[in-house]
Amino acid sequence: MTKFNKELLINLLAEFLASMLVQFAGCGVTNYWTGSWSKGWSMTYLPYAVAWGGSVIAATQAFRILSGAHINPCISIAAMIMQQVEVLDGFLYILMQLLGSAAGFGVAYGIVRRDNATGFCVTRISIDPWWKSILLEFYMTGAWVLAMCASWNVANEELLETISLRIGIVVAASTLAGGGYTGASMNPFRSLWPAIADSFWDYIYIYMVVPPITAALLAVAWRFLYLQGDIESSTTKKGGDE
């Protein structure tokens, strides 16, 4: 049974801060490059991708040694399946990610949102037919999840110094590939708070449902097909520290 000891509290704070950092940085740059969606401002996707990928690099570098820097509830779902965290701890991580992303979005909304701008940091489906966005979110979320599963493997124990860079590049590349079509969410909470603030609910179920299901399916596949159930070949949640 999970005990609320000092280590757990530090881990939960780390997840809160990591999620806050990523949401703030990503939404802040999104606002700068997109302006108001209602006015039809164009988006330059390279800075958009670098912002989200770069913020993941920074958060992972800063907080991986504490909580594992999941940042994303999809990663926590995968971590629970891979036994990187206890189930209750994993759900507490997800709660902190929810609150941290809310705080990050709130700070960005209050500081960098342009006056009278609408659609601040909102993810939108702009591919036709719309169901292709499901495949894109599956692909992008899956890339992040599989990169994390690989980082937990013992084969990567000697490469942990670069893990933050590698995870961030995966996120940036995925965002660059799909940002123009779905906004490249990969994280339910990344899309949730902007949707609430703007009362924009178009296809919100895609962002809320597809990434978590993707994480669960791929983590199960990694554990039971790739590792063939040998969970001992995975490292600890903090990158191999016992």
mmCIF file of C-alpha atoms in Angstrom:
data_model
loop_
_atom_site.group_PDB
_atom_site.id
_atom_site.type_symbol
_atom_site.label_atom_id
_atom_site.label_comp_id
_atom_site.label_asym_id
_atom_site.label_seq_id
_atom_site.Cartn_x
_atom_site.Cartn_y
_atom_site.Cartn_z
ATOM 1 C CA MET A 1 0.000 0.000 0.000
ATOM 2 C CA THR A 2 1.303 3.435 -0.956
ATOM 3 C CA LYS A 3 2.508 5.537 1.951
ATOM 4 C CA PHE A 4 2.548 9.320 1.804
ATOM 5 C CA ASN A 5 6.194 9.617 2.698
ATOM 6 C CA LYS A 6 8.594 12.387 1.841
ATOM 7 C CA GLU A 7 9.818 10.687 -1.334
ATOM 8 C CA LEU A 8 6.320 10.294 -2.726
ATOM 9 C CA LEU A 9 5.445 13.898 -1.983
ATOM 10 C CA ILE A 10 8.610 15.054 -3.756
ATOM 11 C CA ASN A 11 7.727 12.879 -6.743
ATOM 12 C CA LEU A 12 4.216 14.297 -6.898
ATOM 13 C CA LEU A 13 5.551 17.850 -6.708
ATOM 14 C CA ALA A 14 7.993 17.012 -9.503
ATOM 15 C CA GLU A 15 5.155 15.790 -11.728
ATOM 16 C CA PHE A 16 3.151 18.923 -10.979
ATOM 17 C CA LEU A 17 6.059 21.215 -11.863
ATOM 18 C CA ALA A 18 7.049 19.244 -14.957
ATOM 19 C CA SER A 19 3.490 19.325 -16.313
ATOM 20 C CA MET A 20 3.182 23.008 -15.493
ATOM 21 C CA LEU A 21 6.436 23.817 -17.290
ATOM 22 C CA VAL A 22 5.503 21.953 -20.461
ATOM 23 C CA GLN A 23 1.987 23.386 -20.670
ATOM 24 C CA PHE A 24 3.163 26.928 -19.992
ATOM 25 C CA ALA A 25 6.028 26.859 -22.488
ATOM 26 C CA GLY A 26 4.048 25.098 -25.187
ATOM 27 C CA CYS A 27 0.980 27.312 -24.910
ATOM 28 C CA GLY A 28 3.086 30.448 -24.625
ATOM 29 C CA VAL A 29 4.868 29.820 -27.907
ATOM 30 C CA THR A 30 1.681 28.547 -29.531
ATOM 31 C CA ASN A 31 0.070 31.902 -28.785
ATOM 32 C CA TYR A 32 3.031 33.829 -30.194
ATOM 33 C CA TRP A 33 3.077 31.958 -33.478
ATOM 34 C CA THR A 34 -0.625 31.447 -34.089
ATOM 35 C CA GLY A 35 -2.295 34.591 -32.834
ATOM 36 C CA SER A 36 -6.077 34.386 -33.001
ATOM 37 C CA TRP A 37 -7.512 31.370 -34.762
ATOM 38 C CA SER A 38 -10.680 33.313 -35.449
ATOM 39 C CA LYS A 39 -8.683 35.828 -37.490
ATOM 40 C CA GLY A 40 -7.116 33.080 -39.548
ATOM 41 C CA TRP A 41 -3.504 33.601 -38.508
ATOM 42 C CA SER A 42 -1.126 31.088 -40.061
ATOM 43 C CA MET A 43 1.078 28.816 -37.999
ATOM 44 C CA THR A 44 4.759 28.162 -38.413
ATOM 45 C CA TYR A 45 5.063 24.591 -37.229
ATOM 46 C CA LEU A 46 8.798 24.325 -36.668
ATOM 47 C CA PRO A 47 8.798 26.760 -33.689
ATOM 48 C CA TYR A 48 5.601 25.083 -32.482
ATOM 49 C CA ALA A 49 7.277 21.676 -32.534
ATOM 50 C CA VAL A 50 10.486 22.986 -30.973
ATOM 51 C CA ALA A 51 8.515 24.632 -28.166
ATOM 52 C CA TRP A 52 6.710 21.467 -27.126
ATOM 53 C CA GLY A 53 9.703 19.203 -27.695
ATOM 54 C CA GLY A 54 12.083 21.621 -26.003
ATOM 55 C CA SER A 55 9.863 21.976 -22.955
ATOM 56 C CA VAL A 56 9.745 18.175 -22.659
ATOM 57 C CA ILE A 57 13.557 18.092 -22.834
ATOM 58 C CA ALA A 58 13.801 20.669 -20.038
ATOM 59 C CA ALA A 59 11.203 18.982 -17.833
ATOM 60 C CA THR A 60 12.696 15.526 -18.346
ATOM 61 C CA GLN A 61 16.197 16.763 -17.613
ATOM 62 C CA ALA A 62 15.056 18.501 -14.447
ATOM 63 C CA PHE A 63 12.655 15.966 -12.973
ATOM 64 C CA ARG A 64 13.457 12.477 -14.307
ATOM 65 C CA ILE A 65 15.755 11.695 -11.368
ATOM 66 C CA LEU A 66 12.862 12.440 -9.017
ATOM 67 C CA SER A 67 9.601 11.141 -10.429
ATOM 68 C CA GLY A 68 10.660 9.782 -13.796
ATOM 69 C CA ALA A 69 9.219 12.895 -15.501
ATOM 70 C CA HIS A 70 6.129 11.267 -16.944
ATOM 71 C CA ILE A 71 4.539 14.692 -17.648
ATOM 72 C CA ASN A 72 1.778 12.992 -19.607
ATOM 73 C CA PRO A 73 -0.933 10.707 -18.152
ATOM 74 C CA CYS A 74 -0.367 8.387 -21.097
ATOM 75 C CA ILE A 75 3.191 7.815 -19.889
ATOM 76 C CA SER A 76 1.950 7.122 -16.373
ATOM 77 C CA ILE A 77 -0.516 4.570 -17.756
ATOM 78 C CA ALA A 78 2.333 2.868 -19.602
ATOM 79 C CA ALA A 79 4.513 3.049 -16.479
ATOM 80 C CA MET A 80 1.863 1.303 -14.398
ATOM 81 C CA ILE A 81 1.576 -1.476 -16.967
ATOM 82 C CA MET A 82 5.367 -1.762 -17.104
ATOM 83 C CA GLN A 83 5.498 -1.751 -13.277
ATOM 84 C CA GLN A 84 7.632 1.366 -13.198
ATOM 85 C CA VAL A 85 5.296 2.807 -10.561
ATOM 86 C CA GLU A 86 2.725 1.301 -8.252
ATOM 87 C CA VAL A 87 -0.836 1.665 -9.481
ATOM 88 C CA LEU A 88 -1.925 4.096 -6.770
ATOM 89 C CA ASP A 89 1.217 6.175 -7.254
ATOM 90 C CA GLY A 90 0.495 6.241 -10.975
ATOM 91 C CA PHE A 91 -2.982 7.643 -10.441
ATOM 92 C CA LEU A 92 -1.583 10.237 -8.052
ATOM 93 C CA TYR A 93 0.928 11.186 -10.759
ATOM 94 C CA ILE A 94 -1.974 11.627 -13.179
ATOM 95 C CA LEU A 95 -3.771 13.857 -10.687
ATOM 96 C CA MET A 96 -0.675 16.031 -10.352
ATOM 97 C CA GLN A 97 -0.348 16.192 -14.135
ATOM 98 C CA LEU A 98 -3.950 17.353 -14.363
ATOM 99 C CA LEU A 99 -3.375 20.101 -11.805
ATOM 100 C CA GLY A 100 0.061 21.031 -13.161
ATOM 101 C CA SER A 101 -1.184 21.394 -16.726
ATOM 102 C CA ALA A 102 -4.063 23.525 -15.424
ATOM 103 C CA ALA A 103 -1.613 25.777 -13.603
ATOM 104 C CA GLY A 104 0.683 26.034 -16.628
ATOM 105 C CA PHE A 105 -2.191 26.869 -18.928
ATOM 106 C CA GLY A 106 -3.561 29.385 -16.445
ATOM 107 C CA VAL A 107 -0.229 31.205 -16.171
ATOM 108 C CA ALA A 108 0.190 31.261 -19.963
ATOM 109 C CA TYR A 109 -3.400 32.432 -20.424
ATOM 110 C CA GLY A 110 -2.961 35.227 -17.933
ATOM 111 C CA ILE A 111 0.470 36.427 -19.092
ATOM 112 C CA VAL A 112 0.990 35.825 -22.812
ATOM 113 C CA ARG A 113 -2.490 35.509 -24.320
ATOM 114 C CA ARG A 114 -3.148 38.318 -26.732
ATOM 115 C CA ASP A 115 -6.034 40.643 -25.949
ATOM 116 C CA ASN A 116 -9.321 39.395 -27.370
ATOM 117 C CA ALA A 117 -7.572 36.398 -28.928
ATOM 118 C CA THR A 118 -9.758 33.316 -29.230
ATOM 119 C CA GLY A 119 -8.809 29.695 -29.435
ATOM 120 C CA PHE A 120 -5.796 30.142 -27.173
ATOM 121 C CA CYS A 121 -3.716 26.937 -27.319
ATOM 122 C CA VAL A 122 -6.729 24.984 -28.592
ATOM 123 C CA THR A 123 -6.079 21.798 -30.568
ATOM 124 C CA ARG A 124 -8.226 21.482 -33.685
ATOM 125 C CA ILE A 125 -8.868 18.850 -36.316
ATOM 126 C CA SER A 126 -8.004 20.226 -39.739
ATOM 127 C CA ILE A 127 -7.692 17.034 -41.765
ATOM 128 C CA ASP A 128 -10.406 15.582 -43.947
ATOM 129 C CA PRO A 129 -11.925 13.127 -43.318
ATOM 130 C CA TRP A 130 -11.790 13.692 -39.582
ATOM 131 C CA TRP A 131 -11.164 10.043 -38.679
ATOM 132 C CA LYS A 132 -7.605 10.311 -40.000
ATOM 133 C CA SER A 133 -6.877 12.396 -36.906
ATOM 134 C CA ILE A 134 -7.394 9.239 -34.827
ATOM 135 C CA LEU A 135 -4.575 7.549 -36.719
ATOM 136 C CA LEU A 136 -2.340 10.596 -36.349
ATOM 137 C CA GLU A 137 -2.894 10.880 -32.598
ATOM 138 C CA PHE A 138 -2.306 7.140 -32.283
ATOM 139 C CA TYR A 139 0.980 7.448 -34.159
ATOM 140 C CA MET A 140 2.225 10.520 -32.282
ATOM 141 C CA THR A 141 1.228 9.291 -28.832
ATOM 142 C CA GLY A 142 2.627 5.877 -29.649
ATOM 143 C CA ALA A 143 6.001 7.324 -30.571
ATOM 144 C CA TRP A 144 6.244 9.027 -27.153
ATOM 145 C CA VAL A 145 5.046 5.944 -25.277
ATOM 146 C CA LEU A 146 7.400 3.556 -27.073
ATOM 147 C CA ALA A 147 10.323 5.925 -26.575
ATOM 148 C CA MET A 148 9.640 5.887 -22.841
ATOM 149 C CA CYS A 149 9.226 2.107 -22.765
ATOM 150 C CA ALA A 150 12.595 1.807 -24.470
ATOM 151 C CA SER A 151 14.168 4.214 -21.979
ATOM 152 C CA TRP A 152 13.092 1.923 -19.126
ATOM 153 C CA ASN A 153 14.836 -1.079 -20.674
ATOM 154 C CA VAL A 154 18.137 -2.280 -19.245
ATOM 155 C CA ALA A 155 19.695 -1.891 -22.681
ATOM 156 C CA ASN A 156 19.507 1.871 -22.183
ATOM 157 C CA GLU A 157 21.077 1.980 -18.728
ATOM 158 C CA GLU A 158 24.343 3.382 -20.089
ATOM 159 C CA LEU A 159 22.576 5.987 -22.250
ATOM 160 C CA LEU A 160 20.555 7.785 -19.605
ATOM 161 C CA GLU A 161 22.560 11.016 -19.933
ATOM 162 C CA THR A 162 20.877 11.686 -23.272
ATOM 163 C CA ILE A 163 17.408 10.376 -22.478
ATOM 164 C CA SER A 164 15.864 13.828 -22.060
ATOM 165 C CA LEU A 165 17.188 14.902 -25.449
ATOM 166 C CA ARG A 166 15.959 11.745 -27.149
ATOM 167 C CA ILE A 167 12.470 11.924 -25.648
ATOM 168 C CA GLY A 168 12.212 15.618 -26.524
ATOM 169 C CA ILE A 169 13.267 14.987 -30.120
ATOM 170 C CA VAL A 170 10.592 12.290 -30.439
ATOM 171 C CA VAL A 171 7.953 14.738 -29.181
ATOM 172 C CA ALA A 172 9.214 17.519 -31.457
ATOM 173 C CA ALA A 173 9.319 15.254 -34.506
ATOM 174 C CA SER A 174 5.825 13.935 -33.809
ATOM 175 C CA THR A 175 4.534 17.466 -33.343
ATOM 176 C CA LEU A 176 6.142 18.572 -36.581
ATOM 177 C CA ALA A 177 4.556 15.634 -38.402
ATOM 178 C CA GLY A 178 1.029 16.038 -37.074
ATOM 179 C CA GLY A 179 0.747 19.535 -35.668
ATOM 180 C CA GLY A 180 -0.811 20.936 -38.813
ATOM 181 C CA TYR A 181 -3.590 18.350 -38.765
ATOM 182 C CA THR A 182 -4.538 17.792 -35.115
ATOM 183 C CA GLY A 183 -2.402 20.215 -33.109
ATOM 184 C CA ALA A 184 -0.364 17.191 -31.988
ATOM 185 C CA SER A 185 -1.927 16.746 -28.574
ATOM 186 C CA MET A 186 -0.590 13.341 -27.423
ATOM 187 C CA ASN A 187 -1.779 14.322 -23.947
ATOM 188 C CA PRO A 188 -5.449 14.615 -22.862
ATOM 189 C CA PHE A 189 -4.691 17.407 -20.390
ATOM 190 C CA ARG A 190 -2.819 19.437 -23.000
ATOM 191 C CA SER A 191 -6.119 19.730 -24.923
ATOM 192 C CA LEU A 192 -8.556 19.735 -22.003
ATOM 193 C CA TRP A 193 -7.824 23.087 -20.389
ATOM 194 C CA PRO A 194 -7.723 25.157 -23.609
ATOM 195 C CA ALA A 195 -11.015 23.533 -24.652
ATOM 196 C CA ILE A 196 -12.611 24.476 -21.313
ATOM 197 C CA ALA A 197 -11.306 28.050 -21.440
ATOM 198 C CA ASP A 198 -12.528 28.583 -25.003
ATOM 199 C CA SER A 199 -15.645 26.398 -24.761
ATOM 200 C CA PHE A 200 -14.453 24.635 -27.885
ATOM 201 C CA TRP A 201 -15.514 20.992 -27.878
ATOM 202 C CA ASP A 202 -15.155 19.886 -31.495
ATOM 203 C CA TYR A 203 -13.723 16.364 -31.551
ATOM 204 C CA ILE A 204 -12.545 16.701 -27.940
ATOM 205 C CA TYR A 205 -13.271 13.002 -27.458
ATOM 206 C CA ILE A 206 -10.427 12.166 -29.845
ATOM 207 C CA TYR A 207 -7.922 13.994 -27.658
ATOM 208 C CA MET A 208 -9.338 12.585 -24.431
ATOM 209 C CA VAL A 209 -9.719 8.950 -25.493
ATOM 210 C CA VAL A 210 -7.226 8.045 -28.231
ATOM 211 C CA PRO A 211 -3.943 8.856 -26.404
ATOM 212 C CA PRO A 212 -4.730 6.879 -23.202
ATOM 213 C CA ILE A 213 -5.963 3.875 -25.179
ATOM 214 C CA THR A 214 -2.855 4.066 -27.342
ATOM 215 C CA ALA A 215 -0.655 4.098 -24.246
ATOM 216 C CA ALA A 216 -2.373 1.080 -22.724
ATOM 217 C CA LEU A 217 -2.303 -0.972 -25.921
ATOM 218 C CA LEU A 218 1.339 -0.274 -26.749
ATOM 219 C CA ALA A 219 2.557 -0.782 -23.185
ATOM 220 C CA VAL A 220 0.808 -4.158 -23.053
ATOM 221 C CA ALA A 221 2.297 -5.047 -26.443
ATOM 222 C CA TRP A 222 5.772 -3.979 -25.305
ATOM 223 C CA ARG A 223 5.558 -5.960 -22.076
ATOM 224 C CA PHE A 224 4.030 -9.175 -23.355
ATOM 225 C CA LEU A 225 5.181 -9.326 -26.983
ATOM 226 C CA TYR A 226 8.564 -7.616 -27.008
ATOM 227 C CA LEU A 227 9.671 -8.471 -23.474
ATOM 228 C CA GLN A 228 7.540 -11.656 -23.434
ATOM 229 C CA GLY A 229 6.481 -10.880 -19.883
ATOM 230 C CA ASP A 230 10.054 -10.505 -18.613
ATOM 231 C CA ILE A 231 9.445 -7.299 -16.679
ATOM 232 C CA GLU A 232 12.827 -7.663 -14.957
ATOM 233 C CA SER A 233 14.499 -6.393 -18.130
ATOM 234 C CA SER A 234 13.104 -2.951 -17.380
ATOM 235 C CA THR A 235 14.931 -0.435 -15.212
ATOM 236 C CA THR A 236 13.469 1.424 -12.269
ATOM 237 C CA LYS A 237 11.250 4.494 -12.662
ATOM 238 C CA LYS A 238 14.215 6.791 -12.055
ATOM 239 C CA GLY A 239 16.249 5.482 -14.908
ATOM 240 C CA GLY A 240 18.041 2.588 -13.330
ATOM 241 C CA ASP A 241 18.847 3.831 -9.815
ATOM 242 C CA GLU A 242 18.140 1.186 -7.237
#
